[in-house]
Amino acid sequence: MKLLVTGGAGYVGSVCAARLLESGHEVVVVDDLSTGHEDAVPDGARLVRADIGEVAGELLAEGFDGVLHFAAKSLVGESMVDPAKYWDGNVLTSLRLLAAMREHGTPRLVFSSTAATYGEPDQVPIVESAPTRPTNTYGATKLAIDHAITSYAKAHGLAAVSLRYFNVAGAYGRFGERHTTETHLIPIVLQVAMGTRERISIYGADYPTADGTCVRDYIHVLDLAAAHLLALDHAVKGEHQVYNLGTGTGFSNKQVVEACREVTGHPIPAEFADRRAGDPATLVASSAAATAALGWTPERTDLRTIVSDAWEFTRARG
Ligand code: UDP
């Protein structure tokens, strides 16, 4: 298939673009490089350096079999202090993309949605029918886009799949996580092991969890990429399918730090700090629907494997 990958210079987008190319697809990456990196775009992909909202029409006029839409603003904290950046950057941009897809008859869309669409869950593991009550603007914008996609699928016959990622981690060779503003637990802990940060602050030790720290469901970026390839094949005209992607197993922040100590051999000094606003105690996915509908099963579920791959990537970059 000829595929447009928005945000293909970013973390998840670059890994997916690499896997799509390896599977024989033709890939055009569109990325404005506001948070992505030119050298993260895999060899063999054409890079169009532009804002997707501005060039979607022109690009899709070439004729594409589908779009994988990763491009987004994704910092939860920033979304609370600068919501316009998120409503414009995520929602407006995606609406322009949807309009261009409709105009040019692009048949398929795979969209990067998020566990943040659910907010604080009543029940874990979280199933797709759970209430969607995002606790931050980032999650609200992703949910708004999901609603728009549902309407386009119903009204205009788009074949769409939204994938709700839980905590993405790990790396694929030279493709990994490198945000200028890093807020995610594993890369921050690895910065301590690299010596570029003194210690890790664990936010909150009084959560209602086994060891008092938050519990998250870490999904290896390669397993995530595999789900995108399956979603492309299983997209159905006129339907918007929504699937959670996680392993179904939660690890506490303390367990993550411990796994990083084991993998890196570094003592990783840690301290407890206040809770971070908006952090639910436990987020664990039920991915039963993705398994049933897409035939997807995560394979790299061991936390040490996930951390090892991220560590290898971090060390190689120096
Ligand atoms: N966290 C932490 N210290 C940090 C960064 C994150 O204790 O320096 C915690 C955060 O409060 C949450 C967990 O690690 O409980 C995962 O946070 P992350 O930002 O990686 O992902 P999120 O679950 O927010 O999407």
Short mmCIF file of C-alpha atoms and ligand atoms in Angstrom, two decimals:
data_model
loop_
_atom_site.label_atom_id
_atom_site.label_comp_id
_atom_site.label_asym_id
_atom_site.label_seq_id
_atom_site.Cartn_x
_atom_site.Cartn_y
_atom_site.Cartn_z
CA MET A 1 0.00 0.00 0.00
CA LYS A 2 1.02 3.62 -0.46
CA LEU A 3 0.75 5.13 3.02
CA LEU A 4 1.00 8.61 4.47
CA VAL A 5 2.56 8.57 7.93
CA THR A 6 2.00 11.82 9.80
CA GLY A 7 4.48 12.38 12.63
CA GLY A 8 6.82 9.77 11.17
CA ALA A 9 9.86 11.60 12.56
CA GLY A 10 8.62 11.06 16.12
CA TYR A 11 9.03 8.13 18.49
CA VAL A 12 6.11 5.83 17.69
CA GLY A 13 5.72 7.16 14.14
CA SER A 14 9.33 6.40 13.17
CA VAL A 15 9.18 2.85 14.53
CA CYS A 16 5.91 2.21 12.68
CA ALA A 17 7.26 3.77 9.48
CA ALA A 18 10.31 1.49 9.69
CA ARG A 19 8.14 -1.61 10.17
CA LEU A 20 5.79 -0.58 7.33
CA LEU A 21 8.77 -0.21 4.96
CA GLU A 22 10.14 -3.59 6.05
CA SER A 23 6.74 -5.09 5.24
CA GLY A 24 6.95 -3.76 1.68
CA HIS A 25 4.71 -0.70 1.91
CA GLU A 26 5.53 2.63 0.27
CA VAL A 27 5.83 5.32 2.95
CA VAL A 28 5.62 9.08 2.76
CA VAL A 29 6.32 10.80 6.08
CA VAL A 30 4.89 14.23 6.75
CA ASP A 31 6.31 15.94 9.83
CA ASP A 32 6.95 19.58 10.68
CA LEU A 33 9.89 18.48 12.87
CA SER A 34 8.54 20.60 15.75
CA THR A 35 9.20 17.68 18.10
CA GLY A 36 10.40 15.01 15.67
CA HIS A 37 13.90 14.51 14.28
CA GLU A 38 14.86 14.37 10.62
CA ASP A 39 17.38 11.58 11.24
CA ALA A 40 14.63 9.46 12.83
CA VAL A 41 12.83 9.13 9.50
CA PRO A 42 13.69 5.64 8.24
CA ASP A 43 15.66 5.17 5.03
CA GLY A 44 13.35 4.52 2.13
CA ALA A 45 10.64 6.91 3.32
CA ARG A 46 10.10 10.23 1.57
CA LEU A 47 10.00 13.10 4.07
CA VAL A 48 7.75 16.08 3.49
CA ARG A 49 8.68 18.71 6.07
CA ALA A 50 5.40 20.51 6.66
CA ASP A 51 2.40 20.95 8.90
CA ILE A 52 -0.09 18.23 7.93
CA GLY A 53 -3.00 20.63 8.36
CA GLU A 54 -1.56 22.79 5.61
CA VAL A 55 -0.42 20.17 3.10
CA ALA A 56 -2.90 17.31 3.57
CA GLY A 57 -4.96 18.21 0.49
CA GLU A 58 -2.00 18.65 -1.82
CA LEU A 59 -0.36 15.42 -0.62
CA LEU A 60 -3.43 13.20 -0.64
CA ALA A 61 -4.23 14.36 -4.18
CA GLU A 62 -1.30 12.10 -5.20
CA GLY A 63 -3.46 9.12 -4.26
CA PHE A 64 -2.86 7.11 -1.08
CA ASP A 65 -4.27 3.81 0.21
CA GLY A 66 -4.24 5.01 3.78
CA VAL A 67 -3.05 7.38 6.47
CA LEU A 68 -1.44 6.54 9.80
CA HIS A 69 -1.92 9.64 11.90
CA PHE A 70 0.69 9.95 14.67
CA ALA A 71 1.41 13.69 14.49
CA ALA A 72 0.25 15.36 17.70
CA LYS A 73 1.14 17.53 20.62
CA SER A 74 1.45 15.08 23.49
CA LEU A 75 2.65 16.73 26.71
CA VAL A 76 -0.08 16.40 29.33
CA GLY A 77 1.23 19.21 31.55
CA GLU A 78 1.64 21.63 28.65
CA SER A 79 -1.88 20.83 27.47
CA MET A 80 -3.24 22.19 30.75
CA VAL A 81 -1.43 25.54 30.56
CA ASP A 82 -1.60 26.07 26.78
CA PRO A 83 -4.84 24.38 25.66
CA ALA A 84 -5.02 26.33 22.37
CA LYS A 85 -1.84 24.61 21.22
CA TYR A 86 -3.63 21.27 21.70
CA TRP A 87 -7.06 22.16 20.32
CA ASP A 88 -5.45 23.75 17.26
CA GLY A 89 -2.48 21.41 16.88
CA ASN A 90 -4.39 18.19 17.47
CA VAL A 91 -8.08 18.76 16.70
CA LEU A 92 -8.01 21.42 13.97
CA THR A 93 -5.15 19.70 12.19
CA SER A 94 -6.90 16.34 12.31
CA LEU A 95 -10.15 17.86 11.00
CA ARG A 96 -8.23 19.25 8.05
CA LEU A 97 -6.69 15.85 7.47
CA LEU A 98 -10.11 14.15 7.58
CA ALA A 99 -11.55 16.70 5.14
CA ALA A 100 -8.66 16.12 2.74
CA MET A 101 -9.05 12.34 3.02
CA ARG A 102 -12.72 12.70 2.17
CA GLU A 103 -12.02 15.02 -0.75
CA HIS A 104 -9.45 12.70 -2.28
CA GLY A 105 -11.13 9.40 -1.39
CA THR A 106 -8.34 8.09 0.86
CA PRO A 107 -9.95 4.90 2.13
CA ARG A 108 -8.17 3.99 5.43
CA LEU A 109 -7.10 5.70 8.63
CA VAL A 110 -5.24 4.36 11.65
CA PHE A 111 -5.22 6.93 14.45
CA SER A 112 -3.01 7.19 17.56
CA SER A 113 -5.49 7.55 20.37
CA THR A 114 -4.60 7.18 24.03
CA ALA A 115 -5.53 5.73 27.41
CA ALA A 116 -5.83 9.39 28.48
CA THR A 117 -9.26 9.42 26.80
CA TYR A 118 -10.59 7.37 29.74
CA GLY A 119 -9.30 9.48 32.63
CA GLU A 120 -9.66 7.97 36.12
CA PRO A 121 -11.12 4.48 35.57
CA ASP A 122 -13.89 2.94 37.65
CA GLN A 123 -12.55 -0.51 36.85
CA VAL A 124 -9.27 -2.03 35.75
CA PRO A 125 -8.35 -3.55 33.39
CA ILE A 126 -9.93 -0.85 31.22
CA VAL A 127 -12.17 -2.04 28.39
CA GLU A 128 -13.13 0.07 25.36
CA SER A 129 -16.71 0.51 26.60
CA ALA A 130 -15.47 2.22 29.79
CA PRO A 131 -16.62 5.84 30.30
CA THR A 132 -14.41 8.43 28.58
CA ARG A 133 -13.80 11.26 31.04
CA PRO A 134 -10.37 12.68 30.24
CA THR A 135 -8.70 14.50 33.14
CA ASN A 136 -6.46 16.61 30.91
CA THR A 137 -6.70 18.64 27.71
CA TYR A 138 -4.42 16.29 25.82
CA GLY A 139 -6.82 13.37 26.41
CA ALA A 140 -9.82 15.58 25.62
CA THR A 141 -8.39 16.56 22.23
CA LYS A 142 -7.65 12.93 21.33
CA LEU A 143 -11.20 11.96 22.33
CA ALA A 144 -12.63 14.79 20.22
CA ILE A 145 -10.71 13.47 17.21
CA ASP A 146 -11.99 9.96 17.91
CA HIS A 147 -15.57 11.32 17.79
CA ALA A 148 -14.89 13.12 14.51
CA ILE A 149 -13.48 9.92 13.02
CA THR A 150 -16.61 8.00 14.04
CA SER A 151 -18.77 10.55 12.20
CA TYR A 152 -16.62 10.42 9.07
CA ALA A 153 -16.67 6.63 9.05
CA LYS A 154 -20.47 6.54 9.32
CA ALA A 155 -21.23 9.37 6.94
CA HIS A 156 -18.49 9.00 4.34
CA GLY A 157 -17.49 5.34 4.46
CA LEU A 158 -14.03 5.83 5.94
CA ALA A 159 -12.41 2.61 7.21
CA ALA A 160 -10.93 3.68 10.52
CA VAL A 161 -9.18 2.18 13.51
CA SER A 162 -8.21 4.13 16.64
CA LEU A 163 -5.56 2.52 18.80
CA ARG A 164 -5.54 3.64 22.43
CA TYR A 165 -1.99 3.32 23.64
CA PHE A 166 -1.19 2.77 27.29
CA ASN A 167 2.45 3.49 28.32
CA VAL A 168 4.64 3.08 25.25
CA ALA A 169 8.26 2.20 25.97
CA GLY A 170 11.29 0.39 24.54
CA ALA A 171 13.02 1.05 21.24
CA TYR A 172 13.73 -0.54 17.89
CA GLY A 173 17.43 -0.23 17.10
CA ARG A 174 18.14 3.40 16.24
CA PHE A 175 14.47 4.34 16.60
CA GLY A 176 13.55 5.34 20.12
CA GLU A 177 12.24 7.97 22.48
CA ARG A 178 14.11 11.29 22.51
CA HIS A 179 11.97 14.21 23.49
CA THR A 180 13.53 17.60 24.09
CA THR A 181 11.22 17.96 27.07
CA GLU A 182 11.19 14.51 28.62
CA THR A 183 8.36 13.75 31.03
CA HIS A 184 8.10 9.96 30.79
CA LEU A 185 9.29 7.72 33.57
CA ILE A 186 11.56 5.20 31.82
CA PRO A 187 13.61 7.69 29.72
CA ILE A 188 14.01 9.95 32.76
CA VAL A 189 15.24 7.05 34.91
CA LEU A 190 17.68 6.08 32.14
CA GLN A 191 18.99 9.66 32.12
CA VAL A 192 19.99 9.07 35.75
CA ALA A 193 21.81 5.89 34.71
CA MET A 194 23.54 7.89 31.94
CA GLY A 195 24.69 10.48 34.47
CA THR A 196 22.82 13.38 32.88
CA ARG A 197 20.39 13.62 35.81
CA GLU A 198 21.15 13.15 39.51
CA ARG A 199 18.13 11.26 40.76
CA ILE A 200 14.62 10.23 39.95
CA SER A 201 11.71 11.82 41.80
CA ILE A 202 8.91 9.31 42.17
CA TYR A 203 5.66 11.25 42.20
CA GLY A 204 3.49 9.99 45.02
CA ALA A 205 4.03 7.16 47.51
CA ASP A 206 0.53 7.11 49.01
CA TYR A 207 -1.57 5.75 46.16
CA PRO A 208 -3.96 2.87 46.84
CA THR A 209 -1.64 0.35 45.16
CA ALA A 210 0.45 -2.54 46.52
CA ASP A 211 3.57 -0.41 47.15
CA GLY A 212 1.93 3.03 47.20
CA THR A 213 3.29 4.16 43.83
CA CYS A 214 1.30 4.48 40.58
CA VAL A 215 0.83 1.44 38.38
CA ARG A 216 1.07 1.61 34.60
CA ASP A 217 0.82 -0.84 31.70
CA TYR A 218 4.02 -0.67 29.59
CA ILE A 219 3.73 -1.71 25.97
CA HIS A 220 6.80 -2.26 23.79
CA VAL A 221 6.87 0.09 20.79
CA LEU A 222 7.46 -2.87 18.45
CA ASP A 223 4.30 -4.60 19.68
CA LEU A 224 2.52 -1.31 19.13
CA ALA A 225 3.85 -1.13 15.56
CA ALA A 226 2.63 -4.67 14.91
CA ALA A 227 -0.89 -3.60 15.94
CA HIS A 228 -0.81 -0.76 13.39
CA LEU A 229 0.04 -3.14 10.57
CA LEU A 230 -2.80 -5.45 11.62
CA ALA A 231 -5.19 -2.50 11.94
CA LEU A 232 -4.50 -1.49 8.34
CA ASP A 233 -5.50 -4.97 7.19
CA HIS A 234 -8.59 -5.15 9.41
CA ALA A 235 -10.03 -1.68 8.75
CA VAL A 236 -13.59 -2.00 7.40
CA LYS A 237 -15.31 0.58 5.18
CA GLY A 238 -17.85 2.62 7.14
CA GLU A 239 -16.65 1.39 10.54
CA HIS A 240 -14.62 3.05 13.27
CA GLN A 241 -13.02 0.38 15.44
CA VAL A 242 -11.39 1.35 18.73
CA TYR A 243 -8.88 -0.86 20.55
CA ASN A 244 -6.80 -0.57 23.69
CA LEU A 245 -3.18 -1.57 23.40
CA GLY A 246 -1.40 -2.72 26.54
CA THR A 247 -0.13 -5.97 27.99
CA GLY A 248 -2.77 -6.28 30.70
CA THR A 249 -0.07 -6.28 33.38
CA GLY A 250 0.74 -3.27 35.52
CA PHE A 251 4.10 -2.31 36.99
CA SER A 252 4.48 0.22 39.78
CA ASN A 253 6.83 3.18 39.52
CA LYS A 254 9.02 1.52 42.16
CA GLN A 255 9.14 -1.69 40.11
CA VAL A 256 10.13 0.31 37.02
CA VAL A 257 13.00 1.99 38.86
CA GLU A 258 14.11 -1.40 40.20
CA ALA A 259 14.03 -2.94 36.70
CA CYS A 260 16.15 -0.02 35.44
CA ARG A 261 18.67 -0.64 38.24
CA GLU A 262 18.90 -4.32 37.26
CA VAL A 263 19.30 -3.59 33.55
CA THR A 264 21.78 -0.72 33.85
CA GLY A 265 23.73 -1.83 36.94
CA HIS A 266 23.47 1.78 38.14
CA PRO A 267 22.21 2.42 41.71
CA ILE A 268 19.76 5.11 40.40
CA PRO A 269 19.14 7.28 43.47
CA ALA A 270 15.42 7.83 43.98
CA GLU A 271 13.38 10.13 46.18
CA PHE A 272 9.67 10.42 46.77
CA ALA A 273 7.99 13.65 45.76
CA ASP A 274 4.43 14.95 45.83
CA ARG A 275 1.85 13.43 43.53
CA ARG A 276 1.71 14.85 40.02
CA ALA A 277 -1.67 16.45 39.33
CA GLY A 278 -4.01 14.37 37.21
CA ASP A 279 -2.20 11.03 37.63
CA PRO A 280 -4.65 8.13 38.08
CA ALA A 281 -3.42 5.48 40.56
CA THR A 282 -3.68 2.52 38.21
CA LEU A 283 -3.98 2.32 34.42
CA VAL A 284 -4.01 -1.17 32.99
CA ALA A 285 -5.51 -2.14 29.64
CA SER A 286 -7.70 -4.97 28.64
CA SER A 287 -6.51 -5.69 25.11
CA ALA A 288 -8.88 -8.61 24.67
CA ALA A 289 -10.74 -6.78 21.90
CA ALA A 290 -7.55 -6.15 19.88
CA THR A 291 -6.60 -9.79 20.31
CA ALA A 292 -10.02 -11.00 19.18
CA ALA A 293 -10.49 -8.61 16.25
CA LEU A 294 -6.95 -8.05 14.98
CA GLY A 295 -5.27 -11.25 16.11
CA TRP A 296 -2.80 -9.08 18.05
CA THR A 297 -0.86 -10.41 21.00
CA PRO A 298 2.00 -8.45 22.55
CA GLU A 299 5.23 -10.46 22.60
CA ARG A 300 7.73 -8.27 24.44
CA THR A 301 5.83 -8.08 27.70
CA ASP A 302 8.73 -8.56 30.11
CA LEU A 303 9.55 -5.23 31.76
CA ARG A 304 13.29 -6.00 31.69
CA THR A 305 13.18 -6.60 27.92
CA ILE A 306 11.38 -3.29 27.41
CA VAL A 307 13.86 -1.40 29.61
CA SER A 308 16.85 -3.20 28.01
CA ASP A 309 15.82 -2.07 24.53
CA ALA A 310 15.33 1.51 25.72
CA TRP A 311 18.70 1.38 27.51
CA GLU A 312 20.52 0.09 24.42
CA PHE A 313 19.03 2.95 22.40
CA THR A 314 19.91 5.53 25.08
CA ARG A 315 23.51 4.31 25.39
CA ALA A 316 24.04 4.20 21.64
CA ARG A 317 23.02 7.86 21.40
CA GLY A 318 25.45 8.74 24.21
N1 UDP B 1 6.70 9.60 37.05
C1 UDP B 1 7.51 9.80 38.15
N2 UDP B 1 8.62 10.59 37.98
C2 UDP B 1 8.95 11.17 36.80
C3 UDP B 1 8.10 10.94 35.68
C4 UDP B 1 6.98 10.15 35.84
O1 UDP B 1 7.26 9.30 39.24
O2 UDP B 1 9.96 11.91 36.74
C5 UDP B 1 5.50 8.75 37.22
C6 UDP B 1 4.19 9.45 36.90
O3 UDP B 1 3.75 10.22 37.99
C7 UDP B 1 3.30 8.24 36.61
C8 UDP B 1 4.26 7.22 35.98
O4 UDP B 1 5.58 7.66 36.34
O5 UDP B 1 2.82 7.71 37.83
C9 UDP B 1 4.18 7.18 34.46
O6 UDP B 1 4.25 8.52 33.99
P1 UDP B 1 4.59 8.86 32.48
O7 UDP B 1 4.68 10.34 32.38
O8 UDP B 1 5.77 8.06 32.03
O9 UDP B 1 3.33 8.32 31.68
P2 UDP B 1 1.76 8.60 31.88
O10 UDP B 1 1.24 7.41 32.63
O11 UDP B 1 1.59 9.87 32.61
O12 UDP B 1 1.26 8.64 30.49
#
